[in-house]
mmCIF file of C-alpha atoms and ligand atoms in Angstrom:
data_model
loop_
_atom_site.group_PDB
_atom_site.id
_atom_site.type_symbol
_atom_site.label_atom_id
_atom_site.label_comp_id
_atom_site.label_asym_id
_atom_site.label_seq_id
_atom_site.Cartn_x
_atom_site.Cartn_y
_atom_site.Cartn_z
ATOM 1 C CA UNK A 255 -3.157 -16.827 -14.193
ATOM 2 C CA UNK A 256 -7.182 -16.595 -15.736
ATOM 3 C CA UNK A 257 -6.939 -18.261 -18.834
ATOM 4 C CA UNK A 258 -9.479 -19.719 -21.134
ATOM 5 C CA UNK A 259 -10.486 -20.241 -24.571
ATOM 6 C CA UNK A 260 -12.496 -17.769 -26.264
ATOM 7 C CA UNK A 261 -15.997 -19.238 -27.082
ATOM 8 C CA UNK A 262 -15.911 -16.037 -30.226
ATOM 9 C CA UNK A 263 -18.769 -14.314 -31.944
ATOM 10 C CA UNK A 264 -16.957 -14.209 -34.890
ATOM 11 C CA UNK A 265 -15.856 -17.981 -36.123
ATOM 12 C CA UNK A 266 -11.874 -16.484 -36.239
ATOM 13 C CA UNK A 267 -12.126 -15.740 -32.637
ATOM 14 C CA UNK A 268 -13.027 -19.200 -31.954
ATOM 15 C CA UNK A 269 -10.545 -21.530 -29.747
ATOM 16 C CA UNK A 270 -8.114 -18.316 -28.935
ATOM 17 C CA UNK A 271 -6.589 -18.567 -25.334
ATOM 18 C CA UNK A 272 -7.257 -15.146 -23.373
ATOM 19 C CA UNK A 273 -5.038 -14.531 -21.065
ATOM 20 C CA UNK A 274 -5.988 -11.470 -17.965
ATOM 21 C CA UNK A 275 -2.133 -9.773 -17.158
ATOM 22 C CA UNK A 276 -1.566 -10.992 -13.155
ATOM 23 C CA UNK A 277 0.937 -7.998 -12.729
ATOM 24 C CA UNK A 278 2.177 -5.427 -15.111
ATOM 25 C CA UNK A 279 6.026 -5.502 -14.359
ATOM 26 C CA UNK A 280 6.795 -7.493 -17.468
ATOM 27 C CA UNK A 281 4.664 -5.331 -19.437
ATOM 28 C CA UNK A 282 6.863 -2.168 -18.407
ATOM 29 C CA UNK A 283 9.968 -4.246 -19.214
ATOM 30 C CA UNK A 284 7.958 -5.229 -22.405
ATOM 31 C CA UNK A 285 7.179 -1.527 -23.362
ATOM 32 C CA UNK A 286 10.769 -0.457 -22.369
ATOM 33 C CA UNK A 287 12.032 -2.489 -25.213
ATOM 34 C CA UNK A 288 9.882 -1.951 -27.839
ATOM 35 C CA UNK A 289 10.189 1.882 -27.402
ATOM 36 C CA UNK A 290 14.249 1.741 -27.012
ATOM 37 C CA UNK A 291 13.541 3.878 -23.458
ATOM 38 C CA UNK A 292 17.325 3.001 -22.538
ATOM 39 C CA UNK A 293 18.041 5.813 -24.769
ATOM 40 C CA UNK A 294 16.697 8.311 -21.831
ATOM 41 C CA UNK A 295 18.735 6.928 -19.592
ATOM 42 C CA UNK A 296 17.439 6.129 -15.823
ATOM 43 C CA UNK A 297 13.631 5.792 -16.761
ATOM 44 C CA UNK A 298 10.992 5.840 -13.601
ATOM 45 C CA UNK A 299 7.627 4.980 -14.611
ATOM 46 C CA UNK A 300 4.292 4.282 -13.130
ATOM 47 C CA UNK A 301 0.871 2.575 -13.868
ATOM 48 C CA UNK A 302 -2.460 2.175 -12.148
ATOM 49 C CA UNK A 303 -5.365 -0.291 -12.961
ATOM 50 C CA UNK A 304 -7.077 -3.691 -12.488
ATOM 51 C CA UNK A 305 -5.080 -7.074 -12.590
ATOM 52 C CA UNK A 306 -6.434 -10.444 -12.272
ATOM 53 C CA UNK A 307 -5.374 -13.767 -10.536
ATOM 54 C CA UNK A 308 -7.242 -16.958 -10.200
ATOM 55 C CA UNK A 309 -6.901 -17.283 -6.836
ATOM 56 C CA UNK A 310 -9.117 -18.577 -3.925
ATOM 57 C CA UNK A 311 -10.809 -15.312 -3.011
ATOM 58 C CA UNK A 312 -10.589 -14.335 1.097
ATOM 59 C CA UNK A 313 -10.831 -10.838 2.932
ATOM 60 C CA UNK A 314 -8.396 -8.751 0.790
ATOM 61 C CA UNK A 315 -7.981 -11.466 -1.562
ATOM 62 C CA UNK A 316 -9.606 -10.881 -5.131
ATOM 63 C CA UNK A 317 -9.846 -12.042 -8.398
ATOM 64 C CA UNK A 318 -9.950 -8.581 -9.703
ATOM 65 C CA UNK A 319 -7.860 -5.948 -7.853
ATOM 66 C CA UNK A 320 -6.240 -2.618 -8.635
ATOM 67 C CA UNK A 321 -2.341 -2.131 -8.057
ATOM 68 C CA UNK A 322 -0.507 1.049 -7.878
ATOM 69 C CA UNK A 323 3.162 0.839 -9.402
ATOM 70 C CA UNK A 324 6.369 2.294 -10.095
ATOM 71 C CA UNK A 325 9.366 0.883 -11.653
ATOM 72 C CA UNK A 326 13.291 2.506 -12.645
ATOM 73 C CA UNK A 327 14.879 0.483 -15.041
ATOM 74 C CA UNK A 328 18.012 1.713 -17.475
ATOM 75 C CA UNK A 329 21.205 0.567 -17.982
ATOM 76 C CA UNK A 330 23.743 0.431 -15.810
ATOM 77 C CA UNK A 331 25.502 2.765 -17.010
ATOM 78 C CA UNK A 332 22.703 5.469 -16.208
ATOM 79 C CA UNK A 333 23.024 4.078 -12.218
ATOM 80 C CA UNK A 334 20.183 1.667 -12.688
ATOM 81 C CA UNK A 335 21.770 -1.229 -10.323
ATOM 82 C CA UNK A 336 23.077 1.307 -7.732
ATOM 83 C CA UNK A 337 21.961 -0.041 -4.032
ATOM 84 C CA UNK A 338 20.562 3.533 -3.967
ATOM 85 C CA UNK A 339 18.091 3.081 -6.304
ATOM 86 C CA UNK A 340 17.142 0.817 -4.081
ATOM 87 C CA UNK A 341 17.188 2.790 -1.095
ATOM 88 C CA UNK A 342 15.291 5.300 -2.699
ATOM 89 C CA UNK A 343 12.546 3.790 -4.098
ATOM 90 C CA UNK A 344 11.933 1.873 -0.645
ATOM 91 C CA UNK A 345 12.176 5.870 1.296
ATOM 92 C CA UNK A 346 9.620 7.054 -1.520
ATOM 93 C CA UNK A 347 7.246 4.328 -0.131
ATOM 94 C CA UNK A 348 7.922 5.003 3.611
ATOM 95 C CA UNK A 349 7.211 8.561 2.618
ATOM 96 C CA UNK A 350 3.630 8.011 0.852
ATOM 97 C CA UNK A 351 2.080 5.763 3.776
ATOM 98 C CA UNK A 352 3.323 7.885 6.225
ATOM 99 C CA UNK A 353 1.939 11.119 4.402
ATOM 100 C CA UNK A 354 -1.520 9.124 3.598
ATOM 101 C CA UNK A 355 -1.311 8.611 7.823
ATOM 102 C CA UNK A 356 -1.170 4.839 7.509
ATOM 103 C CA UNK A 357 0.261 3.760 11.043
ATOM 104 C CA UNK A 358 1.935 0.635 12.208
ATOM 105 C CA UNK A 359 3.023 -0.121 8.397
ATOM 106 C CA UNK A 360 6.146 -2.512 8.669
ATOM 107 C CA UNK A 361 8.753 -3.015 6.094
ATOM 108 C CA UNK A 362 9.915 -6.286 5.941
ATOM 109 C CA UNK A 363 13.008 -6.942 3.533
ATOM 110 C CA UNK A 364 15.038 -9.617 2.644
ATOM 111 C CA UNK A 365 18.126 -10.340 -0.647
ATOM 112 C CA UNK A 366 17.084 -13.367 -2.805
ATOM 113 C CA UNK A 367 20.269 -12.991 -4.639
ATOM 114 C CA UNK A 368 21.135 -13.686 -8.339
ATOM 115 C CA UNK A 369 20.279 -16.538 -10.249
ATOM 116 C CA UNK A 370 23.761 -18.311 -9.536
ATOM 117 C CA UNK A 371 22.916 -18.451 -5.244
ATOM 118 C CA UNK A 372 19.343 -19.067 -6.481
ATOM 119 C CA UNK A 373 20.435 -22.367 -8.567
ATOM 120 C CA UNK A 374 22.352 -23.866 -5.326
ATOM 121 C CA UNK A 375 19.593 -22.361 -3.101
ATOM 122 C CA UNK A 376 16.991 -24.645 -4.811
ATOM 123 C CA UNK A 377 19.550 -27.714 -4.889
ATOM 124 C CA UNK A 378 19.787 -26.958 -1.243
ATOM 125 C CA UNK A 379 16.231 -26.645 -0.621
ATOM 126 C CA UNK A 380 14.814 -29.132 -2.507
ATOM 127 C CA UNK A 381 17.318 -31.859 -1.027
ATOM 128 C CA UNK A 382 16.063 -30.395 2.678
ATOM 129 C CA UNK A 383 12.495 -31.083 1.331
ATOM 130 C CA UNK A 384 12.849 -34.509 -0.230
ATOM 131 C CA UNK A 385 12.122 -35.860 3.425
ATOM 132 C CA UNK A 386 9.717 -34.293 5.119
ATOM 133 C CA UNK A 387 7.226 -32.637 2.464
ATOM 134 C CA UNK A 388 4.855 -35.473 2.937
ATOM 135 C CA UNK A 389 4.410 -34.092 5.972
ATOM 136 C CA UNK A 390 3.150 -30.965 4.869
ATOM 137 C CA UNK A 391 0.210 -28.998 3.365
ATOM 138 C CA UNK A 392 -0.956 -30.119 -0.109
ATOM 139 C CA UNK A 393 -0.032 -27.183 -1.325
ATOM 140 C CA UNK A 394 2.984 -27.242 -0.031
ATOM 141 C CA UNK A 395 3.959 -30.793 -2.095
ATOM 142 C CA UNK A 396 2.554 -28.888 -5.232
ATOM 143 C CA UNK A 397 5.492 -26.352 -4.638
ATOM 144 C CA UNK A 398 7.710 -28.747 -3.748
ATOM 145 C CA UNK A 399 7.855 -29.955 -7.391
ATOM 146 C CA UNK A 400 7.261 -26.272 -9.669
ATOM 147 C CA UNK A 401 8.849 -24.119 -7.363
ATOM 148 C CA UNK A 402 10.408 -24.918 -4.139
ATOM 149 C CA UNK A 403 10.666 -21.073 -3.198
ATOM 150 C CA UNK A 404 7.048 -20.904 -2.687
ATOM 151 C CA UNK A 405 7.322 -23.317 0.347
ATOM 152 C CA UNK A 406 8.499 -20.011 2.133
ATOM 153 C CA UNK A 407 4.922 -18.567 1.649
ATOM 154 C CA UNK A 408 3.172 -21.224 3.324
ATOM 155 C CA UNK A 409 0.951 -19.950 6.549
ATOM 156 C CA UNK A 410 -0.404 -23.379 7.568
ATOM 157 C CA UNK A 411 0.878 -23.537 11.456
ATOM 158 C CA UNK A 412 1.574 -27.354 11.259
ATOM 159 C CA UNK A 413 3.774 -26.487 8.804
ATOM 160 C CA UNK A 414 5.921 -23.969 10.270
ATOM 161 C CA UNK A 415 8.288 -26.221 12.313
ATOM 162 C CA UNK A 416 9.234 -27.891 9.104
ATOM 163 C CA UNK A 417 9.999 -24.224 7.548
ATOM 164 C CA UNK A 418 12.022 -23.374 10.278
ATOM 165 C CA UNK A 419 14.458 -26.232 9.742
ATOM 166 C CA UNK A 420 14.746 -25.420 5.812
ATOM 167 C CA UNK A 421 18.145 -23.446 4.376
ATOM 168 C CA UNK A 422 17.387 -19.898 3.490
ATOM 169 C CA UNK A 423 18.693 -17.702 0.902
ATOM 170 C CA UNK A 424 20.730 -15.395 2.842
ATOM 171 C CA UNK A 425 23.209 -18.328 3.209
ATOM 172 C CA UNK A 426 24.001 -18.633 -0.182
ATOM 173 C CA UNK A 427 24.370 -15.011 -1.395
ATOM 174 C CA UNK A 428 27.361 -14.536 -3.048
ATOM 175 C CA UNK A 429 29.925 -11.616 -1.910
ATOM 176 C CA UNK A 430 28.579 -8.885 -4.845
ATOM 177 C CA UNK A 431 25.147 -9.667 -3.179
ATOM 178 C CA UNK A 432 26.048 -9.242 0.253
ATOM 179 C CA UNK A 433 27.633 -6.367 -0.845
ATOM 180 C CA UNK A 434 24.772 -4.743 -2.278
ATOM 181 C CA UNK A 435 22.449 -5.280 0.520
ATOM 182 C CA UNK A 436 24.485 -4.373 2.989
ATOM 183 C CA UNK A 437 24.174 -0.945 1.380
ATOM 184 C CA UNK A 438 20.888 -0.482 1.109
ATOM 185 C CA UNK A 439 20.196 -1.759 4.328
ATOM 186 C CA UNK A 440 22.857 1.580 5.563
ATOM 187 C CA UNK A 441 21.289 3.990 3.765
ATOM 188 C CA UNK A 442 17.924 2.696 5.293
ATOM 189 C CA UNK A 443 19.665 3.234 8.222
ATOM 190 C CA UNK A 444 20.981 5.867 7.624
ATOM 191 C CA UNK A 445 17.876 8.356 6.548
ATOM 192 C CA UNK A 446 15.803 6.546 9.396
ATOM 193 C CA UNK A 447 13.593 4.373 7.538
ATOM 194 C CA UNK A 448 12.698 1.396 9.932
ATOM 195 C CA UNK A 449 12.705 -2.224 8.428
ATOM 196 C CA UNK A 450 13.277 -6.057 9.783
ATOM 197 C CA UNK A 451 14.981 -8.450 8.031
ATOM 198 C CA UNK A 452 12.670 -11.775 6.649
ATOM 199 C CA UNK A 453 14.801 -14.113 5.527
ATOM 200 C CA UNK A 454 11.804 -16.610 4.478
ATOM 201 C CA UNK A 455 10.126 -13.138 2.137
ATOM 202 C CA UNK A 456 11.095 -15.045 -1.387
ATOM 203 C CA UNK A 457 8.553 -13.221 -4.080
ATOM 204 C CA UNK A 458 7.256 -15.364 -6.518
ATOM 205 C CA UNK A 459 8.759 -14.749 -9.705
ATOM 206 C CA UNK A 460 11.422 -16.091 -11.116
ATOM 207 C CA UNK A 461 12.999 -12.932 -12.815
ATOM 208 C CA UNK A 462 13.474 -11.345 -8.578
ATOM 209 C CA UNK A 463 16.927 -10.806 -8.123
ATOM 210 C CA UNK A 464 18.975 -9.338 -5.124
ATOM 211 C CA UNK A 465 16.634 -6.814 -2.978
ATOM 212 C CA UNK A 466 12.792 -8.059 -2.233
ATOM 213 C CA UNK A 467 10.342 -6.217 -0.022
ATOM 214 C CA UNK A 468 6.701 -6.327 1.091
ATOM 215 C CA UNK A 469 5.468 -3.417 3.419
ATOM 216 C CA UNK A 470 3.214 -5.144 5.374
ATOM 217 C CA UNK A 471 0.407 -3.986 8.279
ATOM 218 C CA UNK A 472 -0.920 -5.962 11.015
ATOM 219 C CA UNK A 473 -4.530 -4.982 11.155
ATOM 220 C CA UNK A 474 -5.002 -6.821 7.356
ATOM 221 C CA UNK A 475 -5.777 -10.471 8.514
ATOM 222 C CA UNK A 476 -3.994 -13.072 6.791
ATOM 223 C CA UNK A 477 -3.411 -10.905 3.674
ATOM 224 C CA UNK A 478 -0.865 -8.757 5.147
ATOM 225 C CA UNK A 479 1.114 -7.162 2.530
ATOM 226 C CA UNK A 480 -0.427 -3.577 1.320
ATOM 227 C CA UNK A 481 2.472 -3.541 -1.274
ATOM 228 C CA UNK A 482 5.617 -5.598 -2.543
ATOM 229 C CA UNK A 483 8.446 -5.163 -4.854
ATOM 230 C CA UNK A 484 11.973 -5.722 -5.770
ATOM 231 C CA UNK A 485 14.925 -5.854 -7.857
ATOM 232 C CA UNK A 486 14.883 -7.594 -11.487
ATOM 233 C CA UNK A 487 18.377 -7.187 -12.570
ATOM 234 C CA UNK A 488 17.973 -9.608 -15.808
ATOM 235 C CA UNK A 489 14.335 -9.694 -16.681
ATOM 236 C CA UNK A 490 14.854 -7.255 -19.773
ATOM 237 C CA UNK A 491 17.190 -9.854 -21.140
ATOM 238 C CA UNK A 492 15.175 -12.700 -20.384
ATOM 239 C CA UNK A 493 12.438 -10.845 -22.592
ATOM 240 C CA UNK A 494 14.828 -10.219 -25.392
ATOM 241 C CA UNK A 495 15.771 -6.750 -24.671
ATOM 242 C CA UNK A 496 19.446 -4.786 -23.324
ATOM 243 C CA UNK A 497 20.716 -5.641 -20.064
ATOM 244 C CA UNK A 498 18.872 -3.166 -18.104
ATOM 245 C CA UNK A 499 18.877 -3.850 -14.312
ATOM 246 C CA UNK A 500 15.350 -2.001 -12.383
ATOM 247 C CA UNK A 501 13.546 -2.388 -9.192
ATOM 248 C CA UNK A 502 9.912 -1.929 -8.738
ATOM 249 C CA UNK A 503 6.539 -2.344 -6.344
ATOM 250 C CA UNK A 504 2.948 -2.613 -6.894
ATOM 251 C CA UNK A 505 0.647 -1.331 -4.225
ATOM 252 C CA UNK A 506 -2.108 -3.349 -3.753
ATOM 253 C CA UNK A 507 -4.762 -0.166 -4.206
ATOM 254 C CA UNK A 508 -7.492 -2.313 -2.711
ATOM 255 C CA UNK A 509 -5.165 -3.092 0.707
ATOM 256 C CA UNK A 510 -4.370 0.448 0.543
ATOM 257 C CA UNK A 511 -7.579 1.549 1.838
ATOM 258 C CA UNK A 512 -8.134 -1.396 3.919
ATOM 259 C CA UNK A 513 -4.746 -0.120 5.773
ATOM 260 C CA UNK A 514 -6.356 3.473 5.665
ATOM 261 C CA UNK A 515 -9.514 2.355 7.201
ATOM 262 C CA UNK A 516 -7.921 1.013 9.694
ATOM 263 C CA UNK A 517 -5.506 3.713 11.101
ATOM 264 C CA UNK A 518 -8.693 5.925 10.574
ATOM 265 C CA UNK A 519 -10.303 3.483 13.194
ATOM 266 C CA UNK A 520 -7.232 4.143 15.641
ATOM 267 C CA UNK A 521 -8.628 7.827 15.459
ATOM 268 C CA UNK A 522 -4.802 8.609 14.338
ATOM 269 C CA UNK A 523 -5.797 10.477 11.168
ATOM 270 C CA UNK A 524 -9.348 11.116 11.555
ATOM 271 C CA UNK A 525 -9.663 14.467 12.474
ATOM 272 C CA UNK A 526 -12.044 15.933 15.452
ATOM 273 C CA UNK A 527 -13.966 18.835 14.605
ATOM 274 C CA UNK A 528 -12.763 22.374 15.865
ATOM 275 C CA UNK A 529 -16.399 23.540 16.285
ATOM 276 C CA UNK A 530 -19.868 22.340 15.489
ATOM 277 C CA UNK A 531 -21.798 24.515 14.800
ATOM 278 C CA UNK A 532 -25.494 24.597 16.235
ATOM 279 C CA UNK A 533 -28.643 26.044 13.787
ATOM 280 C CA UNK A 534 -31.544 27.373 16.325
ATOM 281 C CA UNK A 535 -34.346 25.926 13.575
ATOM 282 C CA UNK A 536 -34.583 25.449 10.114
ATOM 283 C CA UNK A 537 -34.699 28.942 9.609
ATOM 284 C CA UNK A 538 -31.075 29.721 10.917
ATOM 285 C CA UNK A 539 -29.605 26.645 8.394
ATOM 286 C CA UNK A 540 -28.213 29.281 5.621
ATOM 287 C CA UNK A 541 -26.703 31.215 8.302
ATOM 288 C CA UNK A 542 -25.126 27.843 9.346
ATOM 289 C CA UNK A 543 -24.339 26.993 6.343
ATOM 290 C CA UNK A 544 -22.582 30.550 5.342
ATOM 291 C CA UNK A 545 -20.358 30.371 8.643
ATOM 292 C CA UNK A 546 -19.596 26.400 8.071
ATOM 293 C CA UNK A 547 -18.334 27.778 4.430
ATOM 294 C CA UNK A 548 -16.024 30.898 5.361
ATOM 295 C CA UNK A 549 -14.488 28.584 9.234
ATOM 296 C CA UNK A 550 -13.638 26.013 6.465
ATOM 297 C CA UNK A 551 -11.817 28.722 4.228
ATOM 298 C CA UNK A 552 -9.731 29.085 7.115
ATOM 299 C CA UNK A 553 -8.917 25.412 8.072
ATOM 300 C CA UNK A 554 -10.920 25.207 10.730
ATOM 301 C CA UNK A 555 -12.542 21.575 10.851
ATOM 302 C CA UNK A 556 -16.173 21.509 10.740
ATOM 303 C CA UNK A 557 -18.850 19.814 11.976
ATOM 304 C CA UNK A 558 -22.160 21.292 10.618
ATOM 305 C CA UNK A 559 -25.528 20.310 12.781
ATOM 306 C CA UNK A 560 -29.109 20.401 11.691
ATOM 307 C CA UNK A 561 -32.296 22.204 12.690
ATOM 308 C CA UNK A 562 -32.750 20.965 15.903
ATOM 309 C CA UNK A 563 -34.291 23.239 18.758
ATOM 310 C CA UNK A 564 -33.223 20.906 21.360
ATOM 311 C CA UNK A 565 -29.570 22.499 22.496
ATOM 312 C CA UNK A 566 -29.619 19.879 24.642
ATOM 313 C CA UNK A 567 -29.168 17.429 21.867
ATOM 314 C CA UNK A 568 -27.259 19.780 20.005
ATOM 315 C CA UNK A 569 -24.292 19.644 22.682
ATOM 316 C CA UNK A 570 -24.808 16.245 22.806
ATOM 317 C CA UNK A 571 -23.543 15.845 19.271
ATOM 318 C CA UNK A 572 -20.827 18.189 19.576
ATOM 319 C CA UNK A 573 -19.481 16.306 22.855
ATOM 320 C CA UNK A 574 -19.844 12.847 20.862
ATOM 321 C CA UNK A 575 -18.231 13.729 18.149
ATOM 322 C CA UNK A 576 -15.461 15.232 20.261
ATOM 323 C CA UNK A 577 -15.441 18.765 19.176
ATOM 324 C CA UNK A 578 -13.637 21.582 21.024
ATOM 325 C CA UNK A 579 -16.370 23.886 20.729
ATOM 326 C CA UNK A 580 -20.320 24.368 20.081
ATOM 327 C CA UNK A 581 -21.454 27.643 17.968
ATOM 328 C CA UNK A 582 -24.955 28.781 18.629
ATOM 329 C CA UNK A 583 -26.754 30.299 15.700
ATOM 330 C CA UNK A 584 -29.711 32.233 16.222
ATOM 331 C CA UNK A 585 -31.376 34.827 14.961
ATOM 332 C CA UNK A 586 -30.626 37.034 17.901
ATOM 333 C CA UNK A 587 -26.537 36.115 17.102
ATOM 334 C CA UNK A 588 -27.312 36.931 13.420
ATOM 335 C CA UNK A 589 -28.807 40.501 14.049
ATOM 336 C CA UNK A 590 -26.086 41.363 16.378
ATOM 337 C CA UNK A 591 -23.232 39.807 14.403
ATOM 338 C CA UNK A 592 -21.634 37.829 17.312
ATOM 339 C CA UNK A 593 -21.994 34.554 17.668
ATOM 340 C CA UNK A 594 -22.149 32.822 21.643
ATOM 341 C CA UNK A 595 -19.021 29.998 21.030
ATOM 342 C CA UNK A 596 -18.979 27.689 23.881
ATOM 343 C CA UNK A 597 -15.771 26.295 25.253
ATOM 344 C CA UNK A 598 -16.914 22.201 25.653
ATOM 345 C CA UNK A 599 -13.949 21.215 28.035
ATOM 346 C CA UNK A 600 -14.497 24.127 30.025
ATOM 347 C CA UNK A 601 -17.892 25.220 29.742
ATOM 348 C CA UNK A 602 -16.442 28.930 29.370
ATOM 349 C CA UNK A 603 -18.941 31.100 26.411
ATOM 350 C CA UNK A 604 -18.132 33.788 25.055
ATOM 351 C CA UNK A 605 -19.697 36.358 22.451
ATOM 352 C CA UNK A 606 -17.164 36.556 19.481
ATOM 353 C CA UNK A 607 -17.675 38.880 16.383
ATOM 354 C CA UNK A 608 -18.160 37.025 13.109
ATOM 355 C CA UNK A 609 -14.946 38.561 11.314
ATOM 356 C CA UNK A 610 -12.592 36.886 14.751
ATOM 357 C CA UNK A 611 -14.943 33.504 14.515
ATOM 358 C CA UNK A 612 -11.782 31.617 13.036
ATOM 359 C CA UNK A 613 -9.151 32.972 15.124
ATOM 360 C CA UNK A 614 -10.491 33.018 18.004
ATOM 361 C CA UNK A 615 -11.306 29.057 17.114
ATOM 362 C CA UNK A 616 -7.596 28.641 16.078
ATOM 363 C CA UNK A 617 -5.909 29.883 19.117
HETATM 364 P P1 LIG B 702 2.593 -8.984 -5.653
HETATM 365 O O1 LIG B 702 3.565 -8.837 -6.474
HETATM 366 O O2 LIG B 702 1.752 -10.685 -5.720
HETATM 367 O O3 LIG B 702 2.979 -9.435 -4.121
HETATM 368 O O4 LIG B 702 1.443 -8.004 -5.433
HETATM 369 C C1 LIG B 702 1.790 -6.760 -5.358
HETATM 370 C C2 LIG B 702 0.383 -6.510 -4.000
HETATM 371 O O5 LIG B 702 -0.684 -5.993 -4.755
HETATM 372 C C3 LIG B 702 0.235 -7.190 -3.245
HETATM 373 O O6 LIG B 702 1.296 -6.598 -1.316
HETATM 374 C C4 LIG B 702 -1.293 -6.772 -2.186
HETATM 375 O O7 LIG B 702 -1.042 -5.518 -2.173
HETATM 376 C C5 LIG B 702 -1.604 -6.735 -4.235
HETATM 377 N N1 LIG B 702 -2.482 -8.497 -4.482
HETATM 378 C C6 LIG B 702 -1.917 -8.982 -5.068
HETATM 379 N N2 LIG B 702 -2.629 -9.852 -4.755
HETATM 380 C C7 LIG B 702 -3.664 -9.626 -4.275
HETATM 381 C C8 LIG B 702 -5.393 -10.068 -4.900
HETATM 382 N N3 LIG B 702 -5.374 -11.364 -5.232
HETATM 383 N N4 LIG B 702 -6.216 -9.169 -3.962
HETATM 384 C C9 LIG B 702 -6.295 -8.087 -3.617
HETATM 385 N N5 LIG B 702 -5.089 -7.529 -3.574
HETATM 386 C C10 LIG B 702 -4.026 -8.026 -4.057
#
């Protein structure tokens, strides 16, 4: 966490300990408790904003970054504990990424069980780490003491064979947690949301229970999670509130944009222009702009050229942009109210009356 002592302009502020928020789930749950939101049954809440972490900056990892998060929380009687909630959240996320045009995402799924499972697992993990931890990286040596679960986050290649030998939380799940996880997987399979089981996915914070997940993207590099989330059935009680099972996620907005750029580079979301408009001279710019506006209103994807007199250059630019047609806008065409439309693939050129242009291009 980003924590420091206030140097304070006012004497009364001096020495105050200040911390910037590292995440928002606990804040949402505090608001849930403070405003007694359980009276409303099942709550679906969201937030968007900056978060701060004192981490070593690298590609995709910043000290100030932005999250878009959502939580579903409420009394168990309102259905908040149901595996249907987990699957609903995951299906929504898959749809969001698909609709944004992000291709190549991978949903990684695990269950981290409940506090009892975790206690047994932690003991087993500590025991398994004892004889090997001296051979691991400095971070892992620290984690082994402070939070052994986090050893599974290690990306140091030399540590991987050691980590492979460690026990997994999946071996420690009780009956209820196994049933819950099986139900989540069954729904996801039924609705056709693909997922990969990753029994190394533990998520760092103690309050997570049962379903834990991340959506990753191969093109992001070492920091490959676009978003992460999970269930936190005991968090409200831990913060002094009533029992209120919940599940939520935080999308890393910065990484969402990076994934979008990667997907666009893969040319799956970049639309090629239907038509390149080539004005013959500066005097034709207003006419060309008007045609672009008219065609765009009909959902034609338009690239608008500039006033070059050299048709050859216009043809080169249109071809490079991958346009299907080139539309030539000169004085004669404007006067006649019909424009030369050339199919760049076949070389066929026809004269099309202004009113029929959009239709002709879309055909
Ligand atoms: P977490 O709860 O730590 O898994 O964070 C959720 C998401 O926020 C991650 O999947 C990332 O997309 C994003 N995120 C977390 N930490 C950072 C950071 N330091 N810089 C940029 N994005 C981050």
